[in-house]
Each structure stands twice: as structure tokens, then as C-alpha cells.
Short mmCIF file of C-alpha atoms and ligand atoms in Angstrom, two decimals:
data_model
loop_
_atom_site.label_atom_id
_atom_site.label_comp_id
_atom_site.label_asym_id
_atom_site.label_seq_id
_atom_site.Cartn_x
_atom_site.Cartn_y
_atom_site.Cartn_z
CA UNK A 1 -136.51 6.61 -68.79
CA UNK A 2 -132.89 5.60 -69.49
CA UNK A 3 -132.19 9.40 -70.07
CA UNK A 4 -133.83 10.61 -67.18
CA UNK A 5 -131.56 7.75 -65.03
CA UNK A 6 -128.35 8.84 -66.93
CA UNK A 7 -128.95 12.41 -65.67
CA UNK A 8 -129.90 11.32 -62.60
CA UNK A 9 -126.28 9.54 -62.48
CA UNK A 10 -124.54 12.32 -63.78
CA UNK A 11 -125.75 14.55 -61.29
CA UNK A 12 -125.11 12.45 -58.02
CA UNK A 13 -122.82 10.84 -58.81
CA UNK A 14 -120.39 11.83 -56.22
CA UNK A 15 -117.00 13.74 -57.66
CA UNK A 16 -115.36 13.04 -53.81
CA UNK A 17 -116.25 10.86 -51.16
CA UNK A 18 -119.84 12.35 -49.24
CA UNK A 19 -120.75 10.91 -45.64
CA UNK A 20 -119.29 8.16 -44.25
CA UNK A 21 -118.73 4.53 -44.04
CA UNK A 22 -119.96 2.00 -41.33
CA UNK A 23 -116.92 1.35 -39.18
CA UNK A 24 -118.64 -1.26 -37.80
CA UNK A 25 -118.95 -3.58 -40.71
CA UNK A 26 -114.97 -3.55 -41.58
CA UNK A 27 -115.86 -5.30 -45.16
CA UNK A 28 -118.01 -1.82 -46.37
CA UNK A 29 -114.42 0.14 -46.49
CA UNK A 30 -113.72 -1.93 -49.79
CA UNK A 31 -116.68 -0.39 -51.99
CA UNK A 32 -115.79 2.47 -54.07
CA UNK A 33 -116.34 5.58 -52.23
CA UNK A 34 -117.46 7.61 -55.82
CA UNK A 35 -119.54 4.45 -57.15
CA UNK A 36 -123.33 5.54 -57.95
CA UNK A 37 -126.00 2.86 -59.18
CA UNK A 38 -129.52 3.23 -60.32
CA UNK A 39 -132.22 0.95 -61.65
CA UNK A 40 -135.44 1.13 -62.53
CA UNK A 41 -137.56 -1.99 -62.90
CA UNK A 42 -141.88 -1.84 -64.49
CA UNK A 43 -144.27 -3.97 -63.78
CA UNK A 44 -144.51 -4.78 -67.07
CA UNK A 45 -141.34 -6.32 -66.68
CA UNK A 46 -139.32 -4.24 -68.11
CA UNK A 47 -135.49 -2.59 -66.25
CA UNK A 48 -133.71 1.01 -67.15
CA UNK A 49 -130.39 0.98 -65.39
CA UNK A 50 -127.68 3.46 -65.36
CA UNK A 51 -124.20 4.42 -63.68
CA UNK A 52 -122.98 1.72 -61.80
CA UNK A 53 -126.68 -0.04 -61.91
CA UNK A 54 -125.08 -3.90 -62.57
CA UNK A 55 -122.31 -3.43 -59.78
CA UNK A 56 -122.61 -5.80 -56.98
CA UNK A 57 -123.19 -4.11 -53.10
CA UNK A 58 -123.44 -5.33 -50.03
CA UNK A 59 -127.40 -5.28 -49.72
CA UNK A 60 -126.91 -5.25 -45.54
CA UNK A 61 -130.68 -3.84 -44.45
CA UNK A 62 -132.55 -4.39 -47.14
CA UNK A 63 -131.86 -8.10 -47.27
CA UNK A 64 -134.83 -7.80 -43.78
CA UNK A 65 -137.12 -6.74 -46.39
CA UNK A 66 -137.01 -10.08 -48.02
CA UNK A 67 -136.57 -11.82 -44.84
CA UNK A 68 -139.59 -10.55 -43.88
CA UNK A 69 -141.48 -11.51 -47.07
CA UNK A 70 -140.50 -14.80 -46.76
CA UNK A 71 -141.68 -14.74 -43.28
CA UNK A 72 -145.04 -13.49 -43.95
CA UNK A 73 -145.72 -15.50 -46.80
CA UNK A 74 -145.39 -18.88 -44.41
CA UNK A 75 -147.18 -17.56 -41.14
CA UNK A 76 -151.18 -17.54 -41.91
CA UNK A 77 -151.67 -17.49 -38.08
CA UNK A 78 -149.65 -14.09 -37.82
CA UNK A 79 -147.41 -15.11 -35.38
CA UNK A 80 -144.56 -13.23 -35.82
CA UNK A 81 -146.65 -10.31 -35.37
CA UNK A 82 -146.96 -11.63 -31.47
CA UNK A 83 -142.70 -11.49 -31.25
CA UNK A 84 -142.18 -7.82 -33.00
CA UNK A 85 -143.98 -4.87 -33.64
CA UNK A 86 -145.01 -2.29 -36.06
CA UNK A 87 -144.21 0.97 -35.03
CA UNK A 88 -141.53 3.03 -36.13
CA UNK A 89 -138.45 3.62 -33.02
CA UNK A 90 -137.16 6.70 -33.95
CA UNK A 91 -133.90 5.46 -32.31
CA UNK A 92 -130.93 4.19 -34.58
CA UNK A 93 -130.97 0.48 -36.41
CA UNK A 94 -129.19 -1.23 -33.44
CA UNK A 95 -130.42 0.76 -30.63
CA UNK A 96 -130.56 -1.10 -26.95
CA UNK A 97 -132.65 1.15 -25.02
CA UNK A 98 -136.26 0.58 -26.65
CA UNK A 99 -135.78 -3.54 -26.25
CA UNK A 100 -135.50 -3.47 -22.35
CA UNK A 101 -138.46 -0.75 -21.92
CA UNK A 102 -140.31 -3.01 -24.16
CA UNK A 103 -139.72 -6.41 -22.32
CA UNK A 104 -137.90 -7.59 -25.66
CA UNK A 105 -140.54 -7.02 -28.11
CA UNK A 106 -138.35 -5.00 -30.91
CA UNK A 107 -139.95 -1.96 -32.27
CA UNK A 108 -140.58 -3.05 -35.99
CA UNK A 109 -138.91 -5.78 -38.40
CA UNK A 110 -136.59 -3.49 -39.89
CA UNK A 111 -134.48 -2.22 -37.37
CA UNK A 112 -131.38 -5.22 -36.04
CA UNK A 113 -133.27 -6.41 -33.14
CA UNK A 114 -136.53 -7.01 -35.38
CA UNK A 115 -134.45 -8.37 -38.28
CA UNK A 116 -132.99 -10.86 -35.60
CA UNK A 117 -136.14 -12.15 -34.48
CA UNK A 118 -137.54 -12.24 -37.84
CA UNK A 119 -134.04 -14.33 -38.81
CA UNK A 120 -134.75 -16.84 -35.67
CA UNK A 121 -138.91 -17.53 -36.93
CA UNK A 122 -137.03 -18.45 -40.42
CA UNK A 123 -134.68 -20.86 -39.19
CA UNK A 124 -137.86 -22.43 -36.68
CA UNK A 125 -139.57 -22.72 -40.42
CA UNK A 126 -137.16 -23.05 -42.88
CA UNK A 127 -134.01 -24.41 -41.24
CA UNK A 128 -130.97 -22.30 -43.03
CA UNK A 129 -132.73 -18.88 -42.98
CA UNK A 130 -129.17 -16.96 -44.97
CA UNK A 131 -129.58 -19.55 -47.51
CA UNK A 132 -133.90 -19.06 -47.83
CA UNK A 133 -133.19 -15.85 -48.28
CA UNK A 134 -130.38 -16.05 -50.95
CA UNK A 135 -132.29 -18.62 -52.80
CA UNK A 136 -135.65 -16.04 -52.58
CA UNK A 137 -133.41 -13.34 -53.89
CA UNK A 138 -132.39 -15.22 -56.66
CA UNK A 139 -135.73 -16.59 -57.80
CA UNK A 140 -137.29 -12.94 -57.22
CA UNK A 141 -134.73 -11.18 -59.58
CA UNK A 142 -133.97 -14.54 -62.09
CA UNK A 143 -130.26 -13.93 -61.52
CA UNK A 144 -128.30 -17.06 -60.66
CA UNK A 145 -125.13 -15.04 -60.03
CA UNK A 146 -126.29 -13.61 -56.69
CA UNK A 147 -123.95 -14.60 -53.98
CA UNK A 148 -123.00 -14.58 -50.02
CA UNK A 149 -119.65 -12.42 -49.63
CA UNK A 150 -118.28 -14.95 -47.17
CA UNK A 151 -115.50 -12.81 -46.26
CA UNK A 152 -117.81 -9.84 -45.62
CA UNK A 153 -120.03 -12.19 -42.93
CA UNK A 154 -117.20 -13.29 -41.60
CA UNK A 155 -115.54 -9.46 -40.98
CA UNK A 156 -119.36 -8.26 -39.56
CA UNK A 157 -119.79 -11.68 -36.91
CA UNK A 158 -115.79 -11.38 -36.29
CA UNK A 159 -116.99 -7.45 -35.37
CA UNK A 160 -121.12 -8.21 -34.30
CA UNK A 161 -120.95 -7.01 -30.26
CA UNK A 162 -123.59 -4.47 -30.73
CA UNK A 163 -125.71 -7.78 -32.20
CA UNK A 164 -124.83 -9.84 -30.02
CA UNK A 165 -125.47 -7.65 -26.99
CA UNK A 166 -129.21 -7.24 -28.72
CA UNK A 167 -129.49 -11.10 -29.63
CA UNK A 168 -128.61 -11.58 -25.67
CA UNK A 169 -131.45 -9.44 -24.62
CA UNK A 170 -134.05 -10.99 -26.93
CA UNK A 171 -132.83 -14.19 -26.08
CA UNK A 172 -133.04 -13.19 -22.21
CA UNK A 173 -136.97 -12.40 -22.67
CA UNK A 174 -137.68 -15.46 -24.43
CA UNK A 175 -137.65 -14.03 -27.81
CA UNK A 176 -135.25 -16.47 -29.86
CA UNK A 177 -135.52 -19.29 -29.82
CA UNK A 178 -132.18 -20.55 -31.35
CA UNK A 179 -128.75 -19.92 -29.91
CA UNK A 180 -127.73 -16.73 -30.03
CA UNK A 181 -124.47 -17.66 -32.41
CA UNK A 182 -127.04 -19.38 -34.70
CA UNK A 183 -128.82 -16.69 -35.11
CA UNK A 184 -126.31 -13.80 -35.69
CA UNK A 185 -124.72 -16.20 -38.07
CA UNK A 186 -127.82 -16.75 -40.21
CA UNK A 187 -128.01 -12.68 -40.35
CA UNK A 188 -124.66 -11.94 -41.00
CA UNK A 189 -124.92 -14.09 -43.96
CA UNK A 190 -128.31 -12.91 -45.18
CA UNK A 191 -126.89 -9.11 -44.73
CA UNK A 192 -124.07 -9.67 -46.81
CA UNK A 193 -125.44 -10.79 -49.94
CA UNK A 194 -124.11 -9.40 -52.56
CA UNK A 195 -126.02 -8.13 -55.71
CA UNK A 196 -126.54 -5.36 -58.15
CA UNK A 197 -129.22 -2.37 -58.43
CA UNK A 198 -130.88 -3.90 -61.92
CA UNK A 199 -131.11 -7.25 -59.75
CA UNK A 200 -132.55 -5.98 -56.36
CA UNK A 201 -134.75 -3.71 -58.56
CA UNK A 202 -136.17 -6.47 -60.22
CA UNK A 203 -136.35 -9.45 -56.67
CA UNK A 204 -138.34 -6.38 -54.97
CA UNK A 205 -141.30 -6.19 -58.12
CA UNK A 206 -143.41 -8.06 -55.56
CA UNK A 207 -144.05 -5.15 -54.03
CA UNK A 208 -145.49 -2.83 -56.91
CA UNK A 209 -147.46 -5.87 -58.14
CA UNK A 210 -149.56 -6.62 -55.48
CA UNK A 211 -147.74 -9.65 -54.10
CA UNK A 212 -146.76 -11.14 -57.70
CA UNK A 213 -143.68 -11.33 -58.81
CA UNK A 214 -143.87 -11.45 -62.52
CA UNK A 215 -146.83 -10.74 -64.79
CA UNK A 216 -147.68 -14.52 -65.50
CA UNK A 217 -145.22 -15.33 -62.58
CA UNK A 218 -146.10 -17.15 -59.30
CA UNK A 219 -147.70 -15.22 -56.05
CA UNK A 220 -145.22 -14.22 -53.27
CA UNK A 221 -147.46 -12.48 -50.94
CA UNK A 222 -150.94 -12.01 -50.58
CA UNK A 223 -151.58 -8.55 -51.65
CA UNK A 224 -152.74 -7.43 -48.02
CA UNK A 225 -149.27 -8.53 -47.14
CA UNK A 226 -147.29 -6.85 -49.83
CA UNK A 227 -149.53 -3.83 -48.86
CA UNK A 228 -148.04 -4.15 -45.30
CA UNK A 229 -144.59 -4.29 -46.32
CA UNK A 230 -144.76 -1.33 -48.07
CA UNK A 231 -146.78 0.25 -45.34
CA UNK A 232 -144.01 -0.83 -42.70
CA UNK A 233 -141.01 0.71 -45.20
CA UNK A 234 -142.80 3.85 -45.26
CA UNK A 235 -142.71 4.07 -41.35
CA UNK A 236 -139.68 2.14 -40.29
CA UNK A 237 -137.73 1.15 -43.95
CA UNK A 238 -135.08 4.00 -43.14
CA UNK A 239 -135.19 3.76 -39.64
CA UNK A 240 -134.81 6.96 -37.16
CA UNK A 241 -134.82 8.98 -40.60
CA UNK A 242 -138.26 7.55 -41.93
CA UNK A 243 -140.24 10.59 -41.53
CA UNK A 244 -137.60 12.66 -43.34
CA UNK A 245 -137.17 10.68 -46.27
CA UNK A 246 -141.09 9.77 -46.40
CA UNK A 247 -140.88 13.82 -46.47
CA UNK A 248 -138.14 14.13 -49.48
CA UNK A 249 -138.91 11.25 -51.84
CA UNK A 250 -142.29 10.40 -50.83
CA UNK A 251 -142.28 6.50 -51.53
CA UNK A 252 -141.87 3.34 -49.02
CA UNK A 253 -138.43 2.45 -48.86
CA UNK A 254 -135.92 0.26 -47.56
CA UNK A 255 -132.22 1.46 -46.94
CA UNK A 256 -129.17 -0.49 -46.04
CA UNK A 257 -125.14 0.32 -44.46
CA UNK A 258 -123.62 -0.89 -47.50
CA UNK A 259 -125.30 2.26 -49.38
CA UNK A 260 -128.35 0.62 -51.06
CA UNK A 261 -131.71 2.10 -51.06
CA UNK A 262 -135.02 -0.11 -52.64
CA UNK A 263 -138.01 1.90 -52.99
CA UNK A 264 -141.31 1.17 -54.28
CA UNK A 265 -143.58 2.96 -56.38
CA UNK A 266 -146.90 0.68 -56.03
CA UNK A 267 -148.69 -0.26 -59.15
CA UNK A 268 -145.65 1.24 -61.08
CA UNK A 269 -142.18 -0.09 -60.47
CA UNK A 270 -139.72 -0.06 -58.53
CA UNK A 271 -136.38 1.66 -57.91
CA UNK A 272 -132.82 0.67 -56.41
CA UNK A 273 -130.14 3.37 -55.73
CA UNK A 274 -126.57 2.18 -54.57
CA UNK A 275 -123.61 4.70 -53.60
CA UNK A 276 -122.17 4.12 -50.34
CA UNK A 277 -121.00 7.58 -48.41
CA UNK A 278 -123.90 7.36 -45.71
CA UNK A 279 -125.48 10.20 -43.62
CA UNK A 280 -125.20 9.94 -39.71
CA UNK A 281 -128.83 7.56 -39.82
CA UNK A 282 -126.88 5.06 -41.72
CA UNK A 283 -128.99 5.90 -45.09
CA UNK A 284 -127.08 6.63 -48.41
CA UNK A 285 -126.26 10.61 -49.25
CA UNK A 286 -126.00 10.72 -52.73
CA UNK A 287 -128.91 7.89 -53.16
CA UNK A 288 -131.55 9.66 -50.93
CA UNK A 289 -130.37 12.62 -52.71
CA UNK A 290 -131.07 10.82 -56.42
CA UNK A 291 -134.97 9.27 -54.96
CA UNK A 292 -136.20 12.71 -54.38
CA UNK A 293 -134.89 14.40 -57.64
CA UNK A 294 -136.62 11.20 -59.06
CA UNK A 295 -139.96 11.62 -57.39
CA UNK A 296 -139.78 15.24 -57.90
CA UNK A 297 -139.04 15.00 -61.38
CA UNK A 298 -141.29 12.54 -62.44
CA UNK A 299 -143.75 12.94 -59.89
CA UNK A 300 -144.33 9.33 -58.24
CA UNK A 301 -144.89 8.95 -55.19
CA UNK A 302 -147.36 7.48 -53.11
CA UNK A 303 -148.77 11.21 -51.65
N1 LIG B 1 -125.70 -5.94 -40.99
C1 LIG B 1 -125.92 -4.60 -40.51
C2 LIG B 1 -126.03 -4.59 -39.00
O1 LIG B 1 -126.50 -5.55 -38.44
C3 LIG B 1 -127.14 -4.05 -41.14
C4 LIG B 1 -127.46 -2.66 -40.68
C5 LIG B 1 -128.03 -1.81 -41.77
O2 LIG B 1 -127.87 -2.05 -42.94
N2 LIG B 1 -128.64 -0.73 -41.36
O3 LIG B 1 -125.66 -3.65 -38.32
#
């Protein structure tokens, strides 16, 4: 495995900058434009890394993958599933146009308007949703050192219209139900955690166990919900490119701006790419690139 994730690195790495970085999220422009990350984590517990693979990244998106676990894993009555849907949008992460034709009921939990409602049923439950889901994070992946960049939530709220415009319009059809600032606050600071491939690799083994996060470890989900997480990556995890990268790698995923990429191989492991030059869907180049030379190579996938 580490071999096959050393060649992997060596060949994706890229040798100059690919794609492009998020010009709305000022912070991003700091990461280095050549960095490449993989890890591989089993669900026997054990983690392969290689190239940049303990390098800290803005997580961004996939942070609403564990914002959604968390919010799943407190609702028996399903009611978050009355304030979002589950269908993919085939329009971009922070697309308007879907939310007024659908009276404020966002497409899916992945894209920003989802995320944002998801965010608001947190704080309803949990109080400080950025800090539920940093403390989730950290218990998931046993890593202490996973933090908030503060200066990268403050650069992304400083720079948030395009969120705020959505938060407005959910807030408008009686779909938050915390102040709008409150809100985009608490997902600011959830989307800029910061933490490394071996460690997201690890918090997202959940998901290829059925809902458990460790072999003798405690139950996160209920395995028809860890089911529907993955089911919901694989339609919506990568947003208006979902189909195409369900196409090339084959596996539920879950991508992010800051160039991160957590996909799942159920019943096997699961895998976290980082590099940050992004296509014009907001997914990572050399990463997406790296998941299907994986799946190709070694033949997982869920197809
Ligand atoms: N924080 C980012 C935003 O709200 C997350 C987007 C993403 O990673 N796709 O725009």
C-alpha cells in the first residue's frame, strides 16, 4: 500500500501550479500551489500516508460531511430531512437560483445553502455548532492537534456575500432559525478547520465501518445512516461534477475549495487526497486525478 501511495504521489504531484484557487476565500491563496497529500486509512485500523499526507488544509466542504453526521446521529424523528433535500442540483456549491424555485428548501446537505441549514439544526441542538464539529473531528481521527484557522474564518465571513445573500433567502422562507450572522459565523468556523489527510482519513472511518468508528470503538451512526451519507456523497459529495467523478473514480466522495477530497471505499477504508489547484466545479485537479488512478489501479470502487 505505502508503495502504491508513493507512486501515486510521484505521479500527481503537480511540477507547476494546475487549476485554480478560490478567489473567494482570500485565506486558500496561502497553501502551496505544488503541495500533494494522500492517505489511506483500513478498517482494521490501520493508515498508509504519503507526499504531503500529515500537512494541515483547509478542510472547507468536507467539514458538511461531518456536520451532517453529527446531525443525523441526534435527529431520530428525521427532521432535518423536512428543511433540505436529497437530490443532487447540478448547479455550483453556492448557487441562488434552485433556493427561490424551491421555496427555500436547498437541494441536498452538501452544497452552501444545505450546509447552512444543516449548521442552524446544530446550533438549535448543540448550541456552538463550529466547535461540535471540531470536537467530532477530533474524537473521530484521535488527533488533539486539530484546530480552527481563525484568521482563515475571519478572511471567508470578512468576504461571505454570496453566503450571506443565500443565508438571507433561507432565512426569508423560514428556514433558519438563528440570525443570519450566527449562522454564517458557526460555518465559517466549521469550514476552516484545519487538519491533515492521515487525520481526515482516519475521523471519516465511520463511513466504511458501518457507522463505527473504531473496531472496539463507540457507534457514530446507525448503519442505515452511514449508508445514507455515503449514498448522498455519491450524488451530491462533489457537487455539479458528481456524475463525472462517480464516472472516473467510482466511490462516494466528498470534495472541498481548499483542495481536499474524502472518499469512501465501504467495508474497506477510506481515502483523503489534498492538493489545492481546483477545476472550474471547485473539486481538486491533481486529487480527482490521483482517486481514479487509485480505483483503477486497485480496483475499489463501489460499481
Ligand atoms: N466555505 C466554502 C464556501 O462556503 C466552502 C465551499 C466548498 O468547499 N465547496 O463557499
Amino acid at each position: 500500500m505505502e508503495a502504491l501511495l508513493e507512486d501515486l504521489a510521484a505521479a500527481h504531484r503537480p511540477s507547476s501550479p494546475v487549476g485554480r484557487i478560490p478567489a473567494s476565500i482570500p485565506h486558500l491563496s496561502a497553501a502551496d500551489p505544488l503541495g500533494f497529500g494522500i492517505a489511506v486509512a483500513t478498517v482494521e485500523g490501520e493508515v498508509f500516508g504519503a507526499g504531503d499526507a500529515d500537512v494541515p488544509f483547509s478542510i472547507q466542504s468536507i467539514s458538511k460531511l461531518f456536520s451532517l453526521a453529527l446531525a443525523l446521529a441526534g435527529d431520530p424523528g428525521e427532521a432535518l430531512w423536512r428543511r433540505v433535500l436529497r437530490e443532487p442540483s447540478g448547479t455550483a456549491f453556492n448557487s441562488l437560483v434552485q433556493l427561490e424555485a424551491e421555496s427555500g428548501i436547498p437541494r441536498n446537505p452538501f452544497i452552501n445553502a444545505g450546509a447552512l441549514v444543516v449548521t442552524d439544526f446544530l446550533m438549535e441542538r448543540l448550541g456552538d455548532a463550529g466547535e461540535a464539529v471540531l470536537a467530532f473531528l477530533r474524537g473521530l481521527s484521535g488527533s488533539a492537534r486539530i484546530t480552527v484557522d481563525g484568521d482563515a474564518a475571519a478572511a471567508e465571513l470578512a468576504a461571505s456575500s454570496r453566503n450571506r445573500a443565500l443565508a438571507h433567502f433561507l432565512a426569508d422562507f423560514g428556514n433558519l432559525h438563528n440570525p443570519v450572522d450566527a449562522v454564517l459565523t458557526h460555518y465559517v468556523r466549521h469550514c476552516s478547520i484545519a487538519m491533515s489527510c492521515r487525520d481526515l482519513a482516519r475521523a471519516g472511518l465511520f463511513l466504511a465501518r458501518g457507522g463505527v468508528a473504531s473496531p472496539d470503538g463507540p457507534r457514530v451512526l446507525s448503519a442505515d445512516n452511514a449508508k445514507r451519507i455515503n449514498s448522498i456523497m455519491l450524488t451530491c459529495g462533489m457537487y455539479d461534477a458528481a456524475g463525472e467523478f462517480a464516472y472516473r473514480v467510482g466511490l462516494p466522495g466528498k470534495s472541498g475549495v481548499g483542495g481536499g477530497i474524502l472518499a469512501v471505499v465501504p467495508g474497506r477504508c477510506t481515502v483523503c487526497v489534498w492538493s489545492p489547484g481546483l477545476d472550474a466545479k471547485g473539486n481538486s485537479v491533481a486529487g480527482t486525478a490521483a482517486l481514479a488512478e487509485l480505483t483503477a489501479r486497485t480496483g475499489w470502487s463501489v460499481f
